[in-house]
Amino acid sequence: MSETQPPTPSPGGPPPAAPAPPAPAAGAGRVLARNAAWNAASYVLHALVLLLLSPEVVQALGNDLFGVWVIINTLTGYLNVADFGIRPAIVHFVARHHARDEADEVERYVHGAFVTLALGGAAILVATLVLAPNLGSWFDVDPSQHHAASWALVISGVLLAVMLPLNAFTAVLIGRQRFDLTCRIDLVSLAASTTGIILVLVFGGGIVALALVIGLVELGEMLWKTRLAFREQPGLTFWPKRATRATARGLLGYGAFNIVVTTSLLLSDKTDALVIGGAMSAWWVTLFDRAAKMPVHARTLVFQVGRVLMPELGARHAVGDKVGLVRLLTTSSRQVLLAATPLIVYLFVLGGAFLETWMKGDSSFRILGDQSLVVLAFAALFPISSYPLVMAHQGTGHMRSLALATLFEGATNLGLSLWWVRDHGLVGVAYGTLVPAAIVHGFVLPWWNGSRLGFNLFGWWARVWSLPLIAGGVAYGALRLVFDVDATYGWPALIGGGVLSVAVVAAIAFGAPPGIGLRRRPTEATP
C-alpha cells in the first residue's frame, strides 16, 4: 500500500503547512452507533434472562451449592489468564492492519494467535486437573458436594481449553467491527443456554449438568463465529504453519502487559467469591453474589457498549487522527456514565427492596446484602466513567501505564478485602472494591491519558462528570419523594421506579445543549 509523500518546500520559500489529520472514515459514527446498539441490546436480553432465571437456580441448588457454582465460575475466570493477554492483542492488530488494507498481515497475526492460544489451552487443562481434586478442601465446600464440584470444574475447564484457540479467529469479527454479527450469534446462544438451563432445573440436574449444558452451548457459539470470520476476512485460511516468530513476538509483546491487566482485573472482579468462600463460607458467597449482581450488570452493560470503541480508537490512532480520538473519548466517557446513572441511582434508593422481591421474599438477602449493594453501586461509577480510557490504552497499544494502574487496583482490592472481611464481613469486601476503583479510575487513568493526549484533568472531570451528577441528583430526589427506602415493594412499583429514574435522567440528558448531553453536534461521532 503506497504512502503519500510529504510536500517538498521550494528553495527560499516558506515551509509547507503540516498536513491535517485524516478525517474519520465516512459513516464511522453510524458504525459505532450500530455496534453499540447491538451490544447493548444483546447484553440487556442476557441480563433479563439472568434476572428471571437466577432466583430459580438459587432455589433449586440451595445457597450452599449455588455458592459453590459461583466459586467454580470464578476459578474458570482465572484460567482465562492462560490466553497470555493475546485476545485483545489480536483485535488491536486486526483493526490496525485492516485499516491499512494489509490482509496478509491480518492472516499472519491470526495464525500466530491460534498457535499461542493452543498452548494456553494445554495450560488450562493442566491447571484444571490440579484444581479439581482440591476444590472442596480449599473453599469449605460441604463434603457431600465435593464430587459434583470437582466434575463441574473439570467439564468447565476442558471446554474452556478447547474454545481458547478459536478466539484467534473470532477476534477478526471484532477487529473488523462486525459486532452486529457477533451479537446475533450471542442471542441464539442465549436462547439455547436458557432452554438448557430450564431443562436441567425441570429434571433436577445439579451443577455438573449446568456446566455441561452451558459449556457445550458456548463451544457451538465459538465455532459459529469462527466460520463467519473466514467469510468476513477474504483469503483467510486455516494454516497454522503460517504463524511466524515475528507475529508471536508482536502478540506476546502487546499481551505481556495485557496479561497483567487481565490478571489485575480478575483480582478486582473475581476475588470476592474466593475471599468470602475462604474466610466465611459458600453460603455467604451466594448472598454477596446476589447483592453484587446489579452493579456488575451496570458495569458490564457499559463495557459491552464501550468495547466497540477499541477497534475504532485503534484505527484513528493508526492514521494519526489525535483530535478525533480525544473528542471521541470525551463524548463516549460522558455518555456511558449517563447511560449507567439511572440504574446506579435506582440501586441507591430501591436496591434493598429489589433484592428482597427478586429473591422471592427472602429478607436475608436484603438484611445482609443491602449495604454491600449500595457500596458496590457507588464503586461501579468509577470504572464505568473510565472505560473508554481503558479502550484507548488497548486500542492504541499503550499498555504499560494501564498494566501498572490495574495492577495497583487489583492488588489493593485483594489486600483490603482480605484485611476487612474478618472484621466487617461482606461490607468490608465491598469497600475493598470501592477504594482502589475510585483512585485508579477516578484519578490515575484520566491523568495519564490527559498527559499523553493533551487534555486537562480538571477539565476532563467537568466535561465528563458534571451532567451525570446533576441528572443523578435530580433522579435520586425524585425517587426519594415517591419511595420509602425501608419499605417492601412488588414488581409493579419496582418497575415504575426504574422507569422514573430513566425518564428523569433521559430528560436532563436530552435537554442539555448538543455536545454536552446525549444530543450530538452534526460533526461529532458517538459510540
Coordinates of C-alpha atoms in Angstrom, one line a residue:
M1 CA 0.0 0.0 0.0
S2 CA 1.6 3.3 -1.1
E3 CA 2.0 6.2 1.2
T4 CA 1.6 9.9 0.2
Q5 CA 4.9 11.7 0.2
P6 CA 5.1 15.0 2.1
P7 CA 5.3 18.1 0.0
T8 CA 8.8 19.4 -0.8
P9 CA 9.5 23.1 0.1
S10 CA 10.5 25.3 -2.7
P11 CA 14.0 26.9 -2.5
G12 CA 13.9 30.0 -0.4
G13 CA 10.2 29.7 0.2
P14 CA 8.2 29.1 3.4
P15 CA 8.0 25.5 4.7
P16 CA 4.8 23.7 3.6
A17 CA 2.0 23.5 6.1
A18 CA 1.7 20.4 8.1
P19 CA -0.9 18.0 6.7
A20 CA -4.1 18.0 8.6
P21 CA -5.0 14.8 10.4
P22 CA -7.1 12.5 8.3
A23 CA -10.8 12.7 8.9
P24 CA -12.6 9.7 10.2
A25 CA -13.9 7.3 7.6
A26 CA -17.4 8.3 6.3
G27 CA -20.1 6.7 8.4
A28 CA -17.8 5.9 11.3
G29 CA -20.3 7.4 13.8
R30 CA -23.1 5.3 12.3
V31 CA -21.0 2.1 12.6
L32 CA -20.1 2.9 16.2
A33 CA -23.8 3.6 17.0
R34 CA -24.9 0.4 15.3
N35 CA -22.3 -1.7 17.1
A36 CA -23.1 -0.1 20.5
A37 CA -26.9 -0.6 19.9
W38 CA -26.3 -4.3 19.1
N39 CA -24.1 -4.9 22.1
A40 CA -26.4 -3.1 24.4
A41 CA -29.5 -4.9 23.2
S42 CA -27.7 -8.3 23.4
Y43 CA -26.5 -7.7 26.9
V44 CA -29.8 -6.3 28.2
L45 CA -31.5 -9.5 27.0
H46 CA -28.8 -11.6 28.7
A47 CA -29.3 -9.6 31.9
L48 CA -33.1 -10.0 31.8
V49 CA -32.8 -13.8 31.3
L50 CA -30.4 -13.9 34.3
L51 CA -32.8 -11.8 36.3
L52 CA -35.6 -14.2 35.7
L53 CA -33.6 -17.4 36.0
S54 CA -31.3 -16.6 38.9
P55 CA -33.9 -17.0 41.7
E56 CA -35.0 -20.3 40.3
V57 CA -31.4 -21.6 40.1
V58 CA -30.6 -20.4 43.6
Q59 CA -33.8 -22.1 44.9
A60 CA -33.1 -25.3 43.0
L61 CA -29.5 -25.6 44.1
G62 CA -29.7 -24.0 47.6
N63 CA -27.5 -21.3 48.9
D64 CA -24.6 -23.6 49.7
L65 CA -24.4 -25.3 46.3
F66 CA -25.1 -22.1 44.4
G67 CA -22.2 -20.6 46.2
V68 CA -20.0 -23.5 45.0
W69 CA -21.2 -22.8 41.5
V70 CA -20.1 -19.1 41.8
I71 CA -16.7 -20.3 43.1
I72 CA -16.3 -22.6 40.1
N73 CA -17.2 -19.8 37.7
T74 CA -14.7 -17.6 39.5
L75 CA -11.9 -20.2 39.1
T76 CA -12.6 -20.7 35.4
G77 CA -12.4 -16.9 35.0
Y78 CA -8.9 -17.0 36.4
L79 CA -8.0 -19.8 34.0
N80 CA -8.5 -17.3 31.2
V81 CA -5.1 -15.8 32.0
A82 CA -3.8 -18.7 30.0
D83 CA -4.5 -16.6 26.9
F84 CA -1.3 -14.7 27.7
G85 CA -3.1 -11.4 27.2
I86 CA -3.4 -12.2 23.4
R87 CA -7.1 -11.8 22.8
P88 CA -7.2 -8.0 22.9
A89 CA -3.9 -8.1 21.1
I90 CA -5.4 -9.9 18.1
V91 CA -8.2 -7.3 18.0
H92 CA -5.6 -4.5 18.1
F93 CA -3.5 -5.9 15.2
V94 CA -6.5 -6.9 13.1
A95 CA -8.0 -3.4 13.4
R96 CA -4.7 -1.7 12.6
H97 CA -3.8 -3.8 9.6
H98 CA -7.4 -3.9 8.3
A99 CA -7.4 0.0 8.5
R100 CA -4.2 -0.1 6.3
D101 CA -5.7 -2.7 4.0
E102 CA -2.9 -5.3 4.8
A103 CA -4.8 -8.6 4.6
D104 CA -1.6 -10.7 4.6
E105 CA -0.6 -9.2 8.0
V106 CA -4.0 -9.9 9.4
E107 CA -3.7 -13.6 8.5
R108 CA -0.2 -13.8 9.9
Y109 CA -1.3 -12.4 13.3
V110 CA -4.4 -14.6 13.4
H111 CA -2.4 -17.8 12.9
G112 CA 0.3 -16.7 15.3
A113 CA -2.5 -16.2 17.9
F114 CA -4.0 -19.6 17.2
V115 CA -0.8 -21.4 17.9
T116 CA -0.1 -19.4 21.0
L117 CA -3.6 -19.8 22.4
A118 CA -3.5 -23.6 21.7
L119 CA -0.5 -23.7 24.1
G120 CA -2.6 -21.7 26.6
G121 CA -5.4 -24.3 26.2
A122 CA -3.0 -27.0 27.2
A123 CA -2.0 -25.0 30.3
I124 CA -5.7 -24.7 31.2
L125 CA -6.1 -28.5 31.1
V126 CA -3.1 -29.0 33.5
A127 CA -4.4 -26.3 35.9
T128 CA -7.9 -27.8 35.9
L129 CA -6.6 -31.3 36.8
V130 CA -4.7 -29.7 39.7
L131 CA -7.6 -27.6 41.0
A132 CA -10.4 -30.1 40.7
P133 CA -9.3 -32.6 43.4
N134 CA -8.6 -29.8 45.9
L135 CA -11.7 -27.6 45.3
G136 CA -13.7 -28.9 48.2
S137 CA -11.0 -28.6 50.9
W138 CA -9.8 -25.2 49.8
F139 CA -13.2 -23.4 49.9
D140 CA -15.1 -25.0 52.8
V141 CA -17.4 -27.0 50.5
D142 CA -19.8 -29.5 52.1
P143 CA -18.2 -33.0 51.8
S144 CA -21.4 -34.3 50.1
Q145 CA -20.8 -31.8 47.3
H146 CA -17.0 -32.4 46.7
H147 CA -17.6 -34.9 43.9
A148 CA -20.1 -32.8 41.9
A149 CA -18.0 -29.6 42.4
S150 CA -14.8 -31.4 41.1
W151 CA -16.6 -32.7 38.0
A152 CA -18.3 -29.4 37.2
L153 CA -14.9 -27.7 37.3
V154 CA -13.3 -30.4 35.1
I155 CA -16.1 -30.0 32.5
S156 CA -15.8 -26.2 32.5
G157 CA -12.0 -26.3 32.3
V158 CA -11.8 -28.8 29.5
L159 CA -14.3 -27.0 27.3
L160 CA -12.6 -23.7 28.0
A161 CA -9.3 -25.2 26.9
V162 CA -10.9 -26.3 23.6
M163 CA -12.5 -22.9 23.0
L164 CA -9.5 -20.8 23.7
P165 CA -7.6 -21.1 20.4
L166 CA -10.8 -20.3 18.5
N167 CA -10.6 -16.7 19.8
A168 CA -7.8 -16.1 17.2
F169 CA -10.5 -16.3 14.5
T170 CA -13.4 -14.7 16.3
A171 CA -11.3 -11.7 17.0
V172 CA -11.4 -11.0 13.3
L173 CA -15.0 -10.1 13.6
I174 CA -14.3 -7.7 16.4
G175 CA -11.3 -6.1 14.7
R176 CA -13.4 -5.6 11.6
Q177 CA -16.2 -4.0 13.8
R178 CA -18.8 -6.7 12.9
F179 CA -20.5 -6.6 16.3
D180 CA -23.8 -7.0 14.6
L181 CA -22.8 -10.5 13.5
T182 CA -21.4 -11.5 16.9
C183 CA -24.4 -10.2 18.8
R184 CA -26.8 -12.1 16.6
I185 CA -24.9 -15.3 17.4
D186 CA -24.9 -14.3 21.1
L187 CA -28.7 -14.1 21.0
V188 CA -29.1 -17.5 19.5
S189 CA -26.6 -18.9 22.1
L190 CA -28.6 -17.2 24.8
A191 CA -31.8 -18.9 23.7
A192 CA -30.1 -22.3 23.6
S193 CA -28.4 -21.9 27.0
T194 CA -31.7 -20.7 28.6
T195 CA -33.5 -23.7 27.2
G196 CA -30.8 -26.0 28.5
I197 CA -30.8 -24.4 32.0
I198 CA -34.6 -24.7 32.3
L199 CA -34.4 -28.4 31.3
V200 CA -31.7 -29.0 33.9
L201 CA -33.8 -27.4 36.6
V202 CA -37.0 -29.3 35.5
F203 CA -35.3 -32.6 35.6
G204 CA -33.5 -32.0 38.9
G205 CA -30.0 -31.7 37.5
G206 CA -27.2 -30.1 39.5
I207 CA -24.0 -28.1 38.8
V208 CA -22.5 -30.9 36.7
A209 CA -25.4 -30.8 34.2
L210 CA -25.3 -27.0 34.3
A211 CA -21.6 -26.9 33.5
L212 CA -22.1 -29.4 30.6
V213 CA -25.0 -27.5 29.0
I214 CA -23.5 -24.1 29.3
G215 CA -20.1 -25.2 28.1
L216 CA -21.4 -27.0 25.0
V217 CA -23.6 -24.0 24.0
E218 CA -20.6 -21.7 24.3
L219 CA -18.5 -24.1 22.2
G220 CA -21.1 -24.1 19.5
E221 CA -21.2 -20.3 19.6
M222 CA -17.4 -20.1 19.2
L223 CA -17.5 -22.5 16.2
W224 CA -20.2 -20.4 14.5
K225 CA -18.2 -17.2 15.0
T226 CA -15.1 -18.9 13.6
R227 CA -17.0 -19.9 10.5
L228 CA -18.2 -16.3 10.0
A229 CA -14.7 -15.0 10.5
F230 CA -13.5 -16.9 7.4
R231 CA -16.3 -15.5 5.4
E232 CA -15.7 -11.9 6.5
Q233 CA -11.9 -11.9 6.0
P234 CA -11.1 -12.6 2.3
G235 CA -8.3 -15.0 1.9
L236 CA -8.2 -16.2 5.5
T237 CA -7.3 -19.9 5.7
F238 CA -6.7 -22.4 8.4
W239 CA -2.9 -23.0 8.1
P240 CA -1.2 -22.7 11.5
K241 CA 2.2 -23.1 9.8
R242 CA 1.8 -19.5 8.6
A243 CA 2.5 -18.4 12.2
T244 CA 5.9 -16.7 12.5
R245 CA 8.1 -15.9 15.4
A246 CA 7.8 -12.2 14.5
T247 CA 4.0 -12.2 14.8
A248 CA 4.2 -14.3 18.0
R249 CA 6.7 -11.7 19.5
G250 CA 4.3 -8.9 18.5
L251 CA 1.4 -10.6 20.1
L252 CA 3.2 -11.5 23.2
G253 CA 4.8 -8.1 23.4
Y254 CA 1.4 -6.5 23.5
G255 CA 0.0 -9.3 25.5
A256 CA 2.7 -9.2 28.2
F257 CA 1.2 -6.0 29.6
N258 CA -2.3 -7.0 28.8
I259 CA -2.0 -10.2 30.8
V260 CA -1.0 -8.0 33.8
V261 CA -4.2 -6.0 33.1
T262 CA -6.3 -9.1 32.7
T263 CA -4.9 -10.7 35.9
S264 CA -5.4 -7.4 37.8
L265 CA -9.0 -7.1 36.6
L266 CA -9.6 -10.6 37.8
L267 CA -8.2 -9.6 41.2
S268 CA -10.7 -6.7 41.2
D269 CA -13.7 -8.5 39.8
K270 CA -13.3 -12.2 40.6
T271 CA -11.6 -12.4 44.0
D272 CA -14.6 -11.5 46.2
A273 CA -16.2 -15.0 46.0
L274 CA -12.9 -16.6 46.8
V275 CA -12.2 -14.3 49.7
I276 CA -15.6 -14.8 51.2
G277 CA -15.6 -18.5 50.5
G278 CA -12.3 -18.9 52.2
A279 CA -12.9 -16.6 55.2
M280 CA -16.6 -17.3 55.7
S281 CA -18.5 -20.0 53.7
A282 CA -20.1 -20.8 50.4
W283 CA -23.5 -19.7 51.9
W284 CA -22.2 -16.1 52.3
V285 CA -20.9 -16.2 48.7
T286 CA -24.4 -16.5 47.4
L287 CA -25.6 -13.5 49.5
F288 CA -22.8 -11.3 48.3
D289 CA -23.0 -12.5 44.7
R290 CA -26.7 -11.6 44.5
A291 CA -26.1 -8.2 46.1
A292 CA -23.2 -7.5 43.7
K293 CA -25.1 -8.7 40.6
M294 CA -26.9 -5.5 39.7
P295 CA -23.8 -3.2 40.0
V296 CA -22.0 -5.8 37.9
H297 CA -24.7 -5.7 35.3
A298 CA -24.4 -1.9 35.2
R299 CA -20.7 -2.1 34.6
T300 CA -20.9 -4.9 32.1
L301 CA -23.6 -3.2 30.1
V302 CA -21.4 -0.2 29.7
F303 CA -18.4 -2.4 28.9
Q304 CA -20.4 -4.2 26.2
V305 CA -21.4 -0.9 24.6
G306 CA -17.9 0.7 25.1
R307 CA -15.9 -2.2 23.7
V308 CA -16.9 -1.2 20.2
L309 CA -14.6 1.8 20.7
M310 CA -11.4 -0.3 20.8
P311 CA -11.0 -1.0 17.1
E312 CA -12.2 2.5 16.2
L313 CA -9.8 4.2 18.5
G314 CA -7.0 1.9 17.2
A315 CA -7.9 2.8 13.6
R316 CA -7.9 6.5 14.4
H317 CA -4.6 6.2 16.1
A318 CA -3.2 4.2 13.2
V319 CA -4.0 7.1 10.8
G320 CA -2.9 9.9 13.2
D321 CA -6.3 11.4 14.0
K322 CA -5.4 12.6 17.5
V323 CA -8.1 15.3 17.6
G324 CA -10.8 12.9 16.7
L325 CA -9.5 10.4 19.2
V326 CA -9.7 12.9 22.1
R327 CA -13.2 14.1 21.0
L328 CA -14.5 10.5 20.8
L329 CA -13.0 9.7 24.3
T330 CA -14.6 12.7 25.9
T331 CA -18.0 12.2 24.3
S332 CA -18.1 8.4 25.0
S333 CA -17.0 8.7 28.6
R334 CA -19.8 11.2 29.4
Q335 CA -22.4 9.2 27.5
V336 CA -21.6 5.8 29.1
L337 CA -21.7 7.5 32.5
L338 CA -25.1 9.0 31.7
A339 CA -26.3 5.6 30.4
A340 CA -25.4 3.9 33.7
T341 CA -26.7 6.7 36.0
P342 CA -30.4 5.6 36.2
L343 CA -29.5 2.1 37.3
I344 CA -27.0 3.3 39.9
V345 CA -29.4 5.8 41.4
Y346 CA -32.1 3.2 41.4
L347 CA -29.9 0.8 43.4
F348 CA -29.2 3.6 45.9
V349 CA -32.9 4.0 46.7
L350 CA -34.6 0.7 45.8
G351 CA -31.7 -1.8 45.8
G352 CA -32.7 -3.4 49.1
A353 CA -36.4 -3.7 48.1
F354 CA -35.4 -5.1 44.7
L355 CA -33.1 -7.8 46.3
E356 CA -35.9 -9.0 48.6
T357 CA -38.5 -9.2 45.9
W358 CA -36.1 -10.7 43.4
M359 CA -35.1 -13.5 45.7
K360 CA -38.8 -14.4 46.3
G361 CA -39.3 -12.5 49.6
D362 CA -36.2 -13.9 51.3
S363 CA -35.4 -11.0 53.6
S364 CA -31.9 -12.3 54.5
F365 CA -30.7 -11.0 51.1
R366 CA -31.9 -7.5 51.9
I367 CA -30.8 -7.5 55.6
L368 CA -27.3 -8.9 54.9
G369 CA -26.7 -7.6 51.4
D370 CA -28.3 -4.2 51.1
Q371 CA -25.4 -2.1 52.4
S372 CA -22.9 -4.1 50.3
L373 CA -25.1 -3.4 47.2
V374 CA -25.1 0.4 47.8
V375 CA -21.3 0.5 48.3
L376 CA -20.7 -1.6 45.1
A377 CA -23.2 0.6 43.2
F378 CA -21.1 3.7 44.1
A379 CA -17.9 1.8 43.3
A380 CA -19.2 0.9 39.8
L381 CA -19.4 4.6 38.8
F382 CA -15.6 5.0 38.5
P383 CA -14.7 2.1 36.2
I384 CA -17.8 3.0 34.1
S385 CA -16.6 6.6 33.6
S386 CA -13.0 5.5 32.7
Y387 CA -13.9 2.5 30.4
P388 CA -13.3 4.5 27.1
L389 CA -9.9 5.4 28.5
V390 CA -9.1 1.7 29.0
M391 CA -10.2 1.1 25.5
A392 CA -7.9 3.9 24.3
H393 CA -4.9 2.2 26.0
Q394 CA -5.8 -1.1 24.4
G395 CA -6.7 0.2 21.0
T396 CA -3.6 2.3 20.7
G397 CA -1.2 -0.2 22.2
H398 CA -0.2 1.9 25.2
M399 CA -0.4 -0.9 27.7
R400 CA 2.4 -0.2 30.2
S401 CA 0.6 2.5 32.1
L402 CA -2.7 0.6 32.0
A403 CA -0.9 -2.5 33.4
L404 CA 0.6 -0.6 36.3
A405 CA -2.7 1.1 37.2
T406 CA -4.8 -2.0 37.1
L407 CA -2.1 -4.0 39.0
F408 CA -2.3 -1.5 41.8
E409 CA -6.1 -1.7 41.7
G410 CA -6.2 -5.5 41.8
A411 CA -3.6 -5.9 44.5
T412 CA -5.1 -3.2 46.6
N413 CA -8.6 -4.7 46.2
L414 CA -7.4 -8.1 47.2
G415 CA -5.4 -6.8 50.2
L416 CA -8.1 -4.6 51.5
S417 CA -10.8 -7.3 51.1
L418 CA -8.7 -9.8 53.0
W419 CA -8.0 -7.3 55.7
W420 CA -11.6 -6.0 56.1
V421 CA -13.6 -9.2 55.6
R422 CA -12.6 -10.6 59.1
D423 CA -14.0 -7.5 61.0
H424 CA -16.6 -6.2 58.6
G425 CA -17.8 -9.2 56.6
L426 CA -19.5 -8.6 53.3
V427 CA -19.4 -4.8 53.6
G428 CA -15.6 -4.9 54.2
V429 CA -15.2 -6.8 50.9
A430 CA -17.4 -4.2 49.1
Y431 CA -15.2 -1.3 50.5
G432 CA -12.2 -3.2 49.3
T433 CA -13.6 -2.8 45.8
L434 CA -14.6 0.9 46.2
V435 CA -11.4 2.4 47.4
P436 CA -8.9 1.3 44.7
A437 CA -11.6 1.8 42.0
A438 CA -12.0 5.4 43.0
I439 CA -8.2 6.0 43.0
V440 CA -7.4 4.3 39.7
H441 CA -10.5 5.1 37.6
G442 CA -11.4 8.4 39.1
F443 CA -7.8 9.9 39.1
V444 CA -5.0 7.9 37.7
L445 CA -6.3 6.9 34.3
P446 CA -7.7 10.3 33.4
W447 CA -4.5 11.9 34.4
W448 CA -2.3 9.6 32.4
N449 CA -4.4 9.9 29.3
G450 CA -4.6 13.6 29.7
S451 CA -0.8 13.9 29.9
R452 CA -0.5 11.7 26.8
L453 CA -3.2 13.2 24.7
G454 CA -3.1 16.8 25.9
F455 CA -6.3 17.4 27.9
N456 CA -6.5 18.8 31.4
L457 CA -7.6 16.5 34.3
F458 CA -10.0 19.1 35.9
G459 CA -11.5 20.0 32.6
W460 CA -12.0 16.3 31.9
W461 CA -13.8 15.8 35.2
A462 CA -16.0 18.8 34.4
R463 CA -16.9 17.7 30.9
V464 CA -17.5 14.0 31.8
W465 CA -19.0 14.1 35.3
S466 CA -21.0 17.4 35.6
L467 CA -24.1 16.4 33.7
P468 CA -24.3 12.8 35.0
L469 CA -24.0 14.1 38.6
I470 CA -26.7 16.7 38.1
A471 CA -29.0 14.2 36.4
G472 CA -28.3 11.6 39.1
G473 CA -29.0 14.0 41.9
V474 CA -32.4 15.0 40.4
A475 CA -33.3 11.4 39.8
Y476 CA -32.4 10.5 43.4
G477 CA -34.5 13.3 44.7
A478 CA -37.5 12.2 42.5
L479 CA -37.2 8.6 43.7
R480 CA -37.0 9.6 47.4
L481 CA -40.1 11.7 47.0
V482 CA -42.0 8.7 45.8
F483 CA -40.5 5.7 47.6
D484 CA -39.6 4.8 51.2
V485 CA -36.1 3.2 51.2
D486 CA -37.1 0.9 54.1
A487 CA -40.4 -0.3 52.6
T488 CA -41.1 -3.5 50.6
Y489 CA -42.5 -3.2 47.1
G490 CA -43.9 -5.5 44.5
W491 CA -42.8 -5.7 40.9
P492 CA -45.1 -3.1 39.5
A493 CA -43.8 -0.5 41.9
L494 CA -40.1 -1.6 41.4
I495 CA -40.5 -1.4 37.6
G496 CA -42.2 2.0 38.0
G497 CA -39.2 3.2 40.0
G498 CA -36.9 2.1 37.2
V499 CA -39.0 3.9 34.6
L500 CA -39.0 7.1 36.7
S501 CA -35.2 7.0 37.1
V502 CA -34.6 6.5 33.4
A503 CA -37.1 9.2 32.5
V504 CA -35.6 11.9 34.7
V505 CA -32.0 11.2 33.6
A506 CA -33.1 11.0 29.9
A507 CA -35.0 14.2 30.1
I508 CA -32.0 16.1 31.5
A509 CA -29.5 14.4 29.2
F510 CA -31.5 15.0 26.0
G511 CA -32.4 18.5 27.2
A512 CA -28.8 19.6 27.6
P513 CA -27.1 21.5 24.8
P514 CA -25.7 19.5 21.8
G515 CA -22.3 18.1 22.6
I516 CA -22.9 18.1 26.4
G517 CA -25.8 15.7 26.8
L518 CA -27.0 12.8 24.5
R519 CA -27.7 15.1 21.6
R520 CA -24.6 15.4 19.5
R521 CA -23.2 18.1 17.2
P522 CA -23.6 17.3 13.5
T523 CA -19.8 16.5 13.1
E524 CA -19.5 14.5 16.3
A525 CA -19.3 10.8 16.3
T526 CA -21.0 8.8 19.0
P527 CA -20.2 5.4 20.4

